[in-house]
Amino acid sequence: MADRSLRGMRLGAQSLQSEEGVTFSPRVSHTYRCATCDRETVMVFSADAEAPDEWECRFCSQTATRLVDSKPVVVDHSDEKVARTHWDMLLERRTRPELEELLEERLTVLRERRGSHKIGA
């Protein structure tokens, strides 16, 4: 029992691996400034990775913009799609007068059904 090698060791608390023979990939730091709280966040990325122009501010959770030569990068949002709502897609298929006519038909059916239940009850 006394010859066990892990006796007295806190399992899981310390790693038994070493960093010997490990080669780390090159890294690059990018600074992001938040326009809301005016604080800077430094993020470390792999040198091979393309750094995003925007990052979430760690202090206020708003959008922070990457700084290049101490100036914020201009982010172009013109090509981003705007989320379409159910109403927008409905208007693509039908006109407003058609929708009003359908609504009136459905309301008439519901009113008739409600009226017939009162009589039968």
PDB file of N, CA, C and O in Angstrom, residues 85-111:
ATOM      1  N   THR A  85     -39.697  39.541 -40.987  1.00  0.00           N
ATOM      2  CA  THR A  85     -40.707  39.044 -40.060  1.00  0.00           C
ATOM      3  C   THR A  85     -41.756  38.243 -40.820  1.00  0.00           C
ATOM      4  O   THR A  85     -41.793  38.252 -42.057  1.00  0.00           O
ATOM      5  N   HIS A  86     -42.623  37.591 -40.072  1.00  0.00           N
ATOM      6  CA  HIS A  86     -43.718  36.838 -40.680  1.00  0.00           C
ATOM      7  C   HIS A  86     -44.617  37.790 -41.484  1.00  0.00           C
ATOM      8  O   HIS A  86     -45.068  37.458 -42.574  1.00  0.00           O
ATOM      9  N   TRP A  87     -44.844  38.969 -40.946  1.00  0.00           N
ATOM     10  CA  TRP A  87     -45.684  39.962 -41.620  1.00  0.00           C
ATOM     11  C   TRP A  87     -45.059  40.382 -42.955  1.00  0.00           C
ATOM     12  O   TRP A  87     -45.767  40.523 -43.963  1.00  0.00           O
ATOM     13  N   ASP A  88     -43.747  40.581 -42.991  1.00  0.00           N
ATOM     14  CA  ASP A  88     -43.066  40.961 -44.239  1.00  0.00           C
ATOM     15  C   ASP A  88     -43.236  39.886 -45.306  1.00  0.00           C
ATOM     16  O   ASP A  88     -43.504  40.193 -46.471  1.00  0.00           O
ATOM     17  N   MET A  89     -43.078  38.626 -44.900  1.00  0.00           N
ATOM     18  CA  MET A  89     -43.219  37.536 -45.871  1.00  0.00           C
ATOM     19  C   MET A  89     -44.663  37.393 -46.338  1.00  0.00           C
ATOM     20  O   MET A  89     -44.924  37.059 -47.495  1.00  0.00           O
ATOM     21  N   LEU A  90     -45.610  37.668 -45.449  1.00  0.00           N
ATOM     22  CA  LEU A  90     -47.018  37.609 -45.816  1.00  0.00           C
ATOM     23  C   LEU A  90     -47.349  38.690 -46.837  1.00  0.00           C
ATOM     24  O   LEU A  90     -48.062  38.449 -47.813  1.00  0.00           O
ATOM     25  N   LEU A  91     -46.796  39.879 -46.647  1.00  0.00           N
ATOM     26  CA  LEU A  91     -47.041  40.983 -47.588  1.00  0.00           C
ATOM     27  C   LEU A  91     -46.386  40.736 -48.944  1.00  0.00           C
ATOM     28  O   LEU A  91     -46.777  41.350 -49.940  1.00  0.00           O
ATOM     29  N   GLU A  92     -45.396  39.860 -49.003  1.00  0.00           N
ATOM     30  CA  GLU A  92     -44.793  39.504 -50.290  1.00  0.00           C
ATOM     31  C   GLU A  92     -45.726  38.622 -51.115  1.00  0.00           C
ATOM     32  O   GLU A  92     -45.670  38.619 -52.333  1.00  0.00           O
ATOM     33  N   ARG A  93     -46.597  37.870 -50.430  1.00  0.00           N
ATOM     34  CA  ARG A  93     -47.491  36.941 -51.123  1.00  0.00           C
ATOM     35  C   ARG A  93     -48.866  37.527 -51.400  1.00  0.00           C
ATOM     36  O   ARG A  93     -49.526  37.138 -52.353  1.00  0.00           O
ATOM     37  N   ARG A  94     -49.342  38.434 -50.541  1.00  0.00           N
ATOM     38  CA  ARG A  94     -50.695  38.969 -50.678  1.00  0.00           C
ATOM     39  C   ARG A  94     -50.691  40.480 -50.466  1.00  0.00           C
ATOM     40  O   ARG A  94     -49.848  41.017 -49.771  1.00  0.00           O
ATOM     41  N   THR A  95     -51.721  41.126 -51.053  1.00  0.00           N
ATOM     42  CA  THR A  95     -51.873  42.576 -50.862  1.00  0.00           C
ATOM     43  C   THR A  95     -52.699  42.818 -49.610  1.00  0.00           C
ATOM     44  O   THR A  95     -53.373  41.916 -49.100  1.00  0.00           O
ATOM     45  N   ARG A  96     -52.694  44.057 -49.140  1.00  0.00           N
ATOM     46  CA  ARG A  96     -53.468  44.398 -47.948  1.00  0.00           C
ATOM     47  C   ARG A  96     -54.973  44.170 -48.146  1.00  0.00           C
ATOM     48  O   ARG A  96     -55.630  43.611 -47.263  1.00  0.00           O
ATOM     49  N   PRO A  97     -55.548  44.585 -49.285  1.00  0.00           N
ATOM     50  CA  PRO A  97     -56.989  44.311 -49.471  1.00  0.00           C
ATOM     51  C   PRO A  97     -57.311  42.815 -49.439  1.00  0.00           C
ATOM     52  O   PRO A  97     -58.341  42.406 -48.879  1.00  0.00           O
ATOM     53  N   GLU A  98     -56.424  41.978 -50.000  1.00  0.00           N
ATOM     54  CA  GLU A  98     -56.651  40.529 -49.957  1.00  0.00           C
ATOM     55  C   GLU A  98     -56.615  40.023 -48.517  1.00  0.00           C
ATOM     56  O   GLU A  98     -57.431  39.181 -48.120  1.00  0.00           O
ATOM     57  N   LEU A  99     -55.681  40.541 -47.737  1.00  0.00           N
ATOM     58  CA  LEU A  99     -55.572  40.122 -46.339  1.00  0.00           C
ATOM     59  C   LEU A  99     -56.793  40.567 -45.534  1.00  0.00           C
ATOM     60  O   LEU A  99     -57.293  39.810 -44.693  1.00  0.00           O
ATOM     61  N   GLU A 100     -57.294  41.764 -45.795  1.00  0.00           N
ATOM     62  CA  GLU A 100     -58.481  42.239 -45.089  1.00  0.00           C
ATOM     63  C   GLU A 100     -59.700  41.398 -45.452  1.00  0.00           C
ATOM     64  O   GLU A 100     -60.540  41.094 -44.593  1.00  0.00           O
ATOM     65  N   GLU A 101     -59.808  41.003 -46.728  1.00  0.00           N
ATOM     66  CA  GLU A 101     -60.912  40.149 -47.162  1.00  0.00           C
ATOM     67  C   GLU A 101     -60.843  38.780 -46.476  1.00  0.00           C
ATOM     68  O   GLU A 101     -61.856  38.260 -45.986  1.00  0.00           O
ATOM     69  N   LEU A 102     -59.647  38.187 -46.421  1.00  0.00           N
ATOM     70  CA  LEU A 102     -59.480  36.909 -45.731  1.00  0.00           C
ATOM     71  C   LEU A 102     -59.809  37.009 -44.241  1.00  0.00           C
ATOM     72  O   LEU A 102     -60.440  36.120 -43.671  1.00  0.00           O
ATOM     73  N   LEU A 103     -59.421  38.119 -43.630  1.00  0.00           N
ATOM     74  CA  LEU A 103     -59.711  38.320 -42.215  1.00  0.00           C
ATOM     75  C   LEU A 103     -61.216  38.396 -41.979  1.00  0.00           C
ATOM     76  O   LEU A 103     -61.734  37.783 -41.043  1.00  0.00           O
ATOM     77  N   GLU A 104     -61.905  39.130 -42.827  1.00  0.00           N
ATOM     78  CA  GLU A 104     -63.356  39.238 -42.686  1.00  0.00           C
ATOM     79  C   GLU A 104     -64.024  37.883 -42.856  1.00  0.00           C
ATOM     80  O   GLU A 104     -64.951  37.539 -42.118  1.00  0.00           O
ATOM     81  N   GLU A 105     -63.572  37.084 -43.816  1.00  0.00           N
ATOM     82  CA  GLU A 105     -64.134  35.746 -44.013  1.00  0.00           C
ATOM     83  C   GLU A 105     -63.949  34.887 -42.769  1.00  0.00           C
ATOM     84  O   GLU A 105     -64.870  34.202 -42.329  1.00  0.00           O
ATOM     85  N   ARG A 106     -62.759  34.898 -42.205  1.00  0.00           N
ATOM     86  CA  ARG A 106     -62.488  34.082 -41.020  1.00  0.00           C
ATOM     87  C   ARG A 106     -63.290  34.570 -39.813  1.00  0.00           C
ATOM     88  O   ARG A 106     -63.802  33.767 -39.039  1.00  0.00           O
ATOM     89  N   LEU A 107     -63.414  35.898 -39.673  1.00  0.00           N
ATOM     90  CA  LEU A 107     -64.192  36.436 -38.556  1.00  0.00           C
ATOM     91  C   LEU A 107     -65.665  36.057 -38.689  1.00  0.00           C
ATOM     92  O   LEU A 107     -66.328  35.750 -37.705  1.00  0.00           O
ATOM     93  N   THR A 108     -66.162  36.072 -39.915  1.00  0.00           N
ATOM     94  CA  THR A 108     -67.556  35.684 -40.155  1.00  0.00           C
ATOM     95  C   THR A 108     -67.768  34.226 -39.768  1.00  0.00           C
ATOM     96  O   THR A 108     -68.744  33.878 -39.091  1.00  0.00           O
ATOM     97  N   VAL A 109     -66.848  33.358 -40.183  1.00  0.00           N
ATOM     98  CA  VAL A 109     -66.949  31.933 -39.834  1.00  0.00           C
ATOM     99  C   VAL A 109     -66.923  31.756 -38.322  1.00  0.00           C
ATOM    100  O   VAL A 109     -67.728  31.000 -37.754  1.00  0.00           O
ATOM    101  N   LEU A 110     -66.017  32.454 -37.638  1.00  0.00           N
ATOM    102  CA  LEU A 110     -65.918  32.330 -36.183  1.00  0.00           C
ATOM    103  C   LEU A 110     -67.165  32.855 -35.484  1.00  0.00           C
ATOM    104  O   LEU A 110     -67.645  32.267 -34.513  1.00  0.00           O
ATOM    105  N   ARG A 111     -67.701  33.972 -35.972  1.00  0.00           N
ATOM    106  CA  ARG A 111     -68.909  34.541 -35.362  1.00  0.00           C
ATOM    107  C   ARG A 111     -70.096  33.606 -35.555  1.00  0.00           C
ATOM    108  O   ARG A 111     -70.904  33.438 -34.646  1.00  0.00           O
TER     109      ARG A 111
END
